[in-house]
PDB file of C-alpha atoms in Angstrom:
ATOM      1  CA  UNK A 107      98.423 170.403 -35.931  1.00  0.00           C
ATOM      2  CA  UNK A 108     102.191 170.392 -36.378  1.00  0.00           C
ATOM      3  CA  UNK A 109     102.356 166.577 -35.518  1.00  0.00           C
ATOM      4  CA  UNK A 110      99.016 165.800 -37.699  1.00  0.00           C
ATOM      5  CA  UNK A 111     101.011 167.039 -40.557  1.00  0.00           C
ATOM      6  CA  UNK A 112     104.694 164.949 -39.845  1.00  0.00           C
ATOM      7  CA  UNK A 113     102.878 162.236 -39.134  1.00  0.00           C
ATOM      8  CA  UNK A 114     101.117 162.513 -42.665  1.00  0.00           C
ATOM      9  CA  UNK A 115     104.328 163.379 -44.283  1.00  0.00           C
ATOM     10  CA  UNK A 116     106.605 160.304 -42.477  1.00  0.00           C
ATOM     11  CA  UNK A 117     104.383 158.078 -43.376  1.00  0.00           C
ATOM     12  CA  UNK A 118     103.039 158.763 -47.283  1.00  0.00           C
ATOM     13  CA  UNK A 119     103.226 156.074 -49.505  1.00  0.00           C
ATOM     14  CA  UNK A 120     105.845 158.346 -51.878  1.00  0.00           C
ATOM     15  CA  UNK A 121     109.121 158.760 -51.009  1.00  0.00           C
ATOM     16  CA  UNK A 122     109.164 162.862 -50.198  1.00  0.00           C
ATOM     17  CA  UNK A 123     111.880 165.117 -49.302  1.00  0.00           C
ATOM     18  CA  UNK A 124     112.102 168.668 -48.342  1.00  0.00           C
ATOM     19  CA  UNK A 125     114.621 170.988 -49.666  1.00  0.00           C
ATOM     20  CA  UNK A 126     115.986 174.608 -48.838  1.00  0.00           C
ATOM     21  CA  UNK A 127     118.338 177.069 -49.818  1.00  0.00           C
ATOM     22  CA  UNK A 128     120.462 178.475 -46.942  1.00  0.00           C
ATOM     23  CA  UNK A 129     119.902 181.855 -45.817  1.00  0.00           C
ATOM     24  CA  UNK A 130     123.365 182.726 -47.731  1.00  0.00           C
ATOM     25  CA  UNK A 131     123.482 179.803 -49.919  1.00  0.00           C
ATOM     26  CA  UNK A 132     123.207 179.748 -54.087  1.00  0.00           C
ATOM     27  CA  UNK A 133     121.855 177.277 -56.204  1.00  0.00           C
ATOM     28  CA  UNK A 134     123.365 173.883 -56.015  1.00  0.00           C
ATOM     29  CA  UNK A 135     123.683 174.005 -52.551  1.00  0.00           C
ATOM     30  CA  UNK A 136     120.219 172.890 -51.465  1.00  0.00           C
ATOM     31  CA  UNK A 137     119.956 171.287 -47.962  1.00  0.00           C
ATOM     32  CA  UNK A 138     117.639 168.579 -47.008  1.00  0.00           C
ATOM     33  CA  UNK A 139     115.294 169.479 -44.306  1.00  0.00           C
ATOM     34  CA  UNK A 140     113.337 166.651 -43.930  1.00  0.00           C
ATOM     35  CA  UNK A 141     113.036 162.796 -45.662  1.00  0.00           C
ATOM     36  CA  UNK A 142     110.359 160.809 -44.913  1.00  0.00           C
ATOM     37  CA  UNK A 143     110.416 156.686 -44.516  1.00  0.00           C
ATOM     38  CA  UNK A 144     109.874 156.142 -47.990  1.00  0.00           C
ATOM     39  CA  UNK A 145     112.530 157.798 -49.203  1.00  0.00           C
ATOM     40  CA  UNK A 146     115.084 156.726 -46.657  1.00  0.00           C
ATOM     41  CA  UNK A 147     114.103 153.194 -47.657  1.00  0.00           C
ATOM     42  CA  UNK A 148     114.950 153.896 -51.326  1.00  0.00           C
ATOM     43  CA  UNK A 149     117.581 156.164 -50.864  1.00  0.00           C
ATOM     44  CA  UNK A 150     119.273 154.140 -48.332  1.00  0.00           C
ATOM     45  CA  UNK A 151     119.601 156.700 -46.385  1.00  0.00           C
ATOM     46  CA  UNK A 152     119.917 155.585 -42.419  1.00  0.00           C
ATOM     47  CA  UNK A 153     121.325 158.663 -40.791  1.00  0.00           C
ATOM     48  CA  UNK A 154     118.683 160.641 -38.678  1.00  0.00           C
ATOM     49  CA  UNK A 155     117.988 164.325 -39.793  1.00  0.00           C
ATOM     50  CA  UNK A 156     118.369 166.310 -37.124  1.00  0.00           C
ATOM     51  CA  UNK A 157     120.413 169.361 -38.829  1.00  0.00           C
ATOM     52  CA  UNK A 158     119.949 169.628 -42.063  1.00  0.00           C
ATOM     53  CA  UNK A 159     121.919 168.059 -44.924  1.00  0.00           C
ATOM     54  CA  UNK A 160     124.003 169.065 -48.048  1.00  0.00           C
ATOM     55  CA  UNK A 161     121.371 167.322 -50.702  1.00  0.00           C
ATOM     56  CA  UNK A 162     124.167 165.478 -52.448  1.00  0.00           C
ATOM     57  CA  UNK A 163     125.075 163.580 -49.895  1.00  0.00           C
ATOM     58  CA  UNK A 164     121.293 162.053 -49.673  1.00  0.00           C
ATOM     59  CA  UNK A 165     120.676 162.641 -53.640  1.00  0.00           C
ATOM     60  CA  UNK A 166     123.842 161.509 -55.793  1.00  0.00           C
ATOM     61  CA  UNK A 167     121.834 162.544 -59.406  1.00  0.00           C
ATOM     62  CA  UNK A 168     123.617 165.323 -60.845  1.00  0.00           C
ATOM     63  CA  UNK A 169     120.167 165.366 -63.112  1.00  0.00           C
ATOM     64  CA  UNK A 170     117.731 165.370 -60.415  1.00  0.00           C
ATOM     65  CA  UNK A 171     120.166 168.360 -58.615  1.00  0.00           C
ATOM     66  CA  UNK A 172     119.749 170.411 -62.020  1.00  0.00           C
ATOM     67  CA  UNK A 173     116.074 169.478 -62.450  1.00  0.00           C
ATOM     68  CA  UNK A 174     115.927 170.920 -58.422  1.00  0.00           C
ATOM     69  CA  UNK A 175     117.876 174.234 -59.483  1.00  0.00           C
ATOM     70  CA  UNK A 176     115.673 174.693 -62.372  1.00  0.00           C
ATOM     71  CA  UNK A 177     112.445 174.302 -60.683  1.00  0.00           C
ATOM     72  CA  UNK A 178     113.177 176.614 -57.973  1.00  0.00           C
ATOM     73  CA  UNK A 179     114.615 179.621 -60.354  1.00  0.00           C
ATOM     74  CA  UNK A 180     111.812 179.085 -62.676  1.00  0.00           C
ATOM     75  CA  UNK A 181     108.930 178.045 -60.665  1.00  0.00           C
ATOM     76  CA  UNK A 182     108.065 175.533 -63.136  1.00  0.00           C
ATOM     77  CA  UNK A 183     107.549 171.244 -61.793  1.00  0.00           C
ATOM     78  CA  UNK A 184     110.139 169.439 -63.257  1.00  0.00           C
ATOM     79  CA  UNK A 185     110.199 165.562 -63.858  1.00  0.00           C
ATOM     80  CA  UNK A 186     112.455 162.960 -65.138  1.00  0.00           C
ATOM     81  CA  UNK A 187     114.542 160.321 -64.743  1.00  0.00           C
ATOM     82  CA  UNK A 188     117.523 159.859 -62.814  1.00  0.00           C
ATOM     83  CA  UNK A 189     120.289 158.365 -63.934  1.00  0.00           C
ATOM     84  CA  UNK A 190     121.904 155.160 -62.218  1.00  0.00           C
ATOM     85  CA  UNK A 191     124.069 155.987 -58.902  1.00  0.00           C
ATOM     86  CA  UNK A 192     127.761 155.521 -58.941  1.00  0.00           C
ATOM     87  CA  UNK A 193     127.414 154.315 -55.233  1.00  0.00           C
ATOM     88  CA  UNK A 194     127.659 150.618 -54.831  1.00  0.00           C
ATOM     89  CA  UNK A 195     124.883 151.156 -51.976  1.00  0.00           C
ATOM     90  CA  UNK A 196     122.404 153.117 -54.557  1.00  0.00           C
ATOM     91  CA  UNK A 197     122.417 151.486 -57.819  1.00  0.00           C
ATOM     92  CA  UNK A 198     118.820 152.226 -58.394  1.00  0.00           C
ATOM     93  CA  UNK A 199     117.050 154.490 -60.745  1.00  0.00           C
ATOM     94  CA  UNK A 200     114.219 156.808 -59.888  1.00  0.00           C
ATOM     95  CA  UNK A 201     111.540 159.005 -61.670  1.00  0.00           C
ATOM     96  CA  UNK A 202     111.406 161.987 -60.518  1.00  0.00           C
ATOM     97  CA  UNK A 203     109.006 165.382 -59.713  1.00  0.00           C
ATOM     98  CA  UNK A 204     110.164 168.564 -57.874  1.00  0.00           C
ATOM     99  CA  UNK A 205     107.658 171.473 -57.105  1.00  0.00           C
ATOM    100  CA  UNK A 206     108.510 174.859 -55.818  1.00  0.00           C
ATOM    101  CA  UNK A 207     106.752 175.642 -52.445  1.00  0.00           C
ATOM    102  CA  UNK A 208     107.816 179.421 -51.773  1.00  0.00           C
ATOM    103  CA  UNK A 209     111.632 179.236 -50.595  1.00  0.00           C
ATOM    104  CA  UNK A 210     111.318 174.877 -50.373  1.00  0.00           C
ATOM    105  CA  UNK A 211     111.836 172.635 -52.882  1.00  0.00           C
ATOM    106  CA  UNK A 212     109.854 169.185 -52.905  1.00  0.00           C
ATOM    107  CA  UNK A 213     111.149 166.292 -54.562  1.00  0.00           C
ATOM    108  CA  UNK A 214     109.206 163.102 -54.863  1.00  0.00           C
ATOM    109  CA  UNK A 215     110.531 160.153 -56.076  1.00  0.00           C
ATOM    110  CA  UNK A 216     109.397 156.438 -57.402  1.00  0.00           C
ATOM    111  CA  UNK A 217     111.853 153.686 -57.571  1.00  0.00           C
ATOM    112  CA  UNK A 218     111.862 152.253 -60.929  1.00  0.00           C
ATOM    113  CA  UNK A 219     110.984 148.904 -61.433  1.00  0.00           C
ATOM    114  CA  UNK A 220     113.640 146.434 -63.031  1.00  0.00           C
ATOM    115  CA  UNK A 221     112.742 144.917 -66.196  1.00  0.00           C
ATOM    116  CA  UNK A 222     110.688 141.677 -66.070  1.00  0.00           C
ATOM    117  CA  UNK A 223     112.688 138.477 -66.849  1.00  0.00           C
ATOM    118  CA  UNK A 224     110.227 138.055 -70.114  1.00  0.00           C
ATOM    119  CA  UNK A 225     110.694 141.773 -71.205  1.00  0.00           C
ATOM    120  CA  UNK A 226     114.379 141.023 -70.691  1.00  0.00           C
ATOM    121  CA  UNK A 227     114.807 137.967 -72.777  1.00  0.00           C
ATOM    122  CA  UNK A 228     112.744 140.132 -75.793  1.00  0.00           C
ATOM    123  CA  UNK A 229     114.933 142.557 -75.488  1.00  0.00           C
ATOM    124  CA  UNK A 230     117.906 140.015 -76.271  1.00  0.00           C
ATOM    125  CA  UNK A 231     115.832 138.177 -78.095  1.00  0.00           C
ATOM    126  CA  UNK A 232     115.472 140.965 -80.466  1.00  0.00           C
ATOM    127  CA  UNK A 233     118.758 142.057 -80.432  1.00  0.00           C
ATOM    128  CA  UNK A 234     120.247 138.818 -80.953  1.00  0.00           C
ATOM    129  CA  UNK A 235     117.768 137.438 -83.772  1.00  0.00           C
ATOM    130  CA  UNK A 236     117.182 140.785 -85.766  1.00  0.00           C
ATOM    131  CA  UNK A 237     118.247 141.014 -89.432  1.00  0.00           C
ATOM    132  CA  UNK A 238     117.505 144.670 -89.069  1.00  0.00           C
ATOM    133  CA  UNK A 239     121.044 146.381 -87.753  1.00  0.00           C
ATOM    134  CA  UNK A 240     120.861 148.072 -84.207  1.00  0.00           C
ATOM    135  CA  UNK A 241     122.076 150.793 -82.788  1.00  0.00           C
ATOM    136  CA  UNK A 242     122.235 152.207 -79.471  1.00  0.00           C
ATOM    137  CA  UNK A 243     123.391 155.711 -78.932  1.00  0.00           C
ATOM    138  CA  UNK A 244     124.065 157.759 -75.171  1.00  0.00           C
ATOM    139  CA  UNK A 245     122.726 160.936 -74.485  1.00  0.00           C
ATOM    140  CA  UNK A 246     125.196 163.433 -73.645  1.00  0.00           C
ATOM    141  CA  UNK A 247     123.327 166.171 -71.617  1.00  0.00           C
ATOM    142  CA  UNK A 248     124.501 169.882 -70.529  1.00  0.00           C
ATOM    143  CA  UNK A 249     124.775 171.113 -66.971  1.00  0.00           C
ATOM    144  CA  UNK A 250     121.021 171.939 -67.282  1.00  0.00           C
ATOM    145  CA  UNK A 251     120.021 168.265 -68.436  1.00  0.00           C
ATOM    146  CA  UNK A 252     119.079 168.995 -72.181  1.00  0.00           C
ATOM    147  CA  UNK A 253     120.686 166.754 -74.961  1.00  0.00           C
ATOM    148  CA  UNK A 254     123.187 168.265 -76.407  1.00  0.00           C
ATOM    149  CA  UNK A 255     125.004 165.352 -78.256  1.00  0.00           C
ATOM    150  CA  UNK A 256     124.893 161.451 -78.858  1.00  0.00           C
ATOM    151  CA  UNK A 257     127.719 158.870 -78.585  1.00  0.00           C
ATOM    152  CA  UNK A 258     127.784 155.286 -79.995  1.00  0.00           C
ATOM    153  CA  UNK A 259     127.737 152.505 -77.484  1.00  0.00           C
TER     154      UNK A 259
END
């Protein structure tokens, strides 16, 4: 039965990872037990699992590592968006949900898709061609991922 159900989680069509504290560990200090196919693929991740993992080192978010804190203290699913990596190897975005499982954490995650070319050139288009004046403002977030202030760009 054991196999049935790796076999089932290697190969799901989302990318799926499984989380756990240490046995002396605190928050923030998740380790990654398992990570199927999927989510090595969008990860990048090529290392084998065979111990398990300090979770940044396969998840460089810090808002996907708060959103995995807060569902685990609070029981609660948590979803979002990550934002882009500051490794050259993982520029990509993901959406996010983590569920609480007992003492694991799963995260599942979908790559998002890039703009199409046409939604693109609208975007400029718009930006570009508007007499109406735009402005673009970054979210500044707290340690728990709330918005706690906005800066010009």
């Amino acid at each position: 039965m054991h196999d049935i159900v790796l076999e089932y989680f290697d190969n799901a069509s989302d990318a799926l990872l499984i989380c756990q504290l240490p046995k002396e560990g605190s928050l923030g200090e998740f380790e990654v037990k398992a990570i199927n196919k999927q989510a090595k693929s969008i990860l990048a991740w090529t290392k084998p699992i065979s111990a398990p993992v300090p979770i940044q080192e396969v998840i460089p978010s810090v808002v996907l590592l708060h959103s995995i804190d807060r569902a685990y203290t609070s029981g609660v699913r948590q979803s979002g968006t990550t934002e882009p990596s500051p490794l050259p190897d993982r520029k990509a975005t993901f959406t996010y949900e983590v569920n609480r499982l007992d003492n694991t954490v799963l995260v599942q995650l979908k790559q998002k898709e890039p703009a199409t070319p046409f939604v693109q050139k609208l975007g400029e288009h718009l930006l570009t061609t508007s007499l109406t004046c735009v402005v673009v403002f970054e979210a500044i977030r707290d340690e728990a991922g709330q918005v706690e202030d906005l800066r010009l760009v």
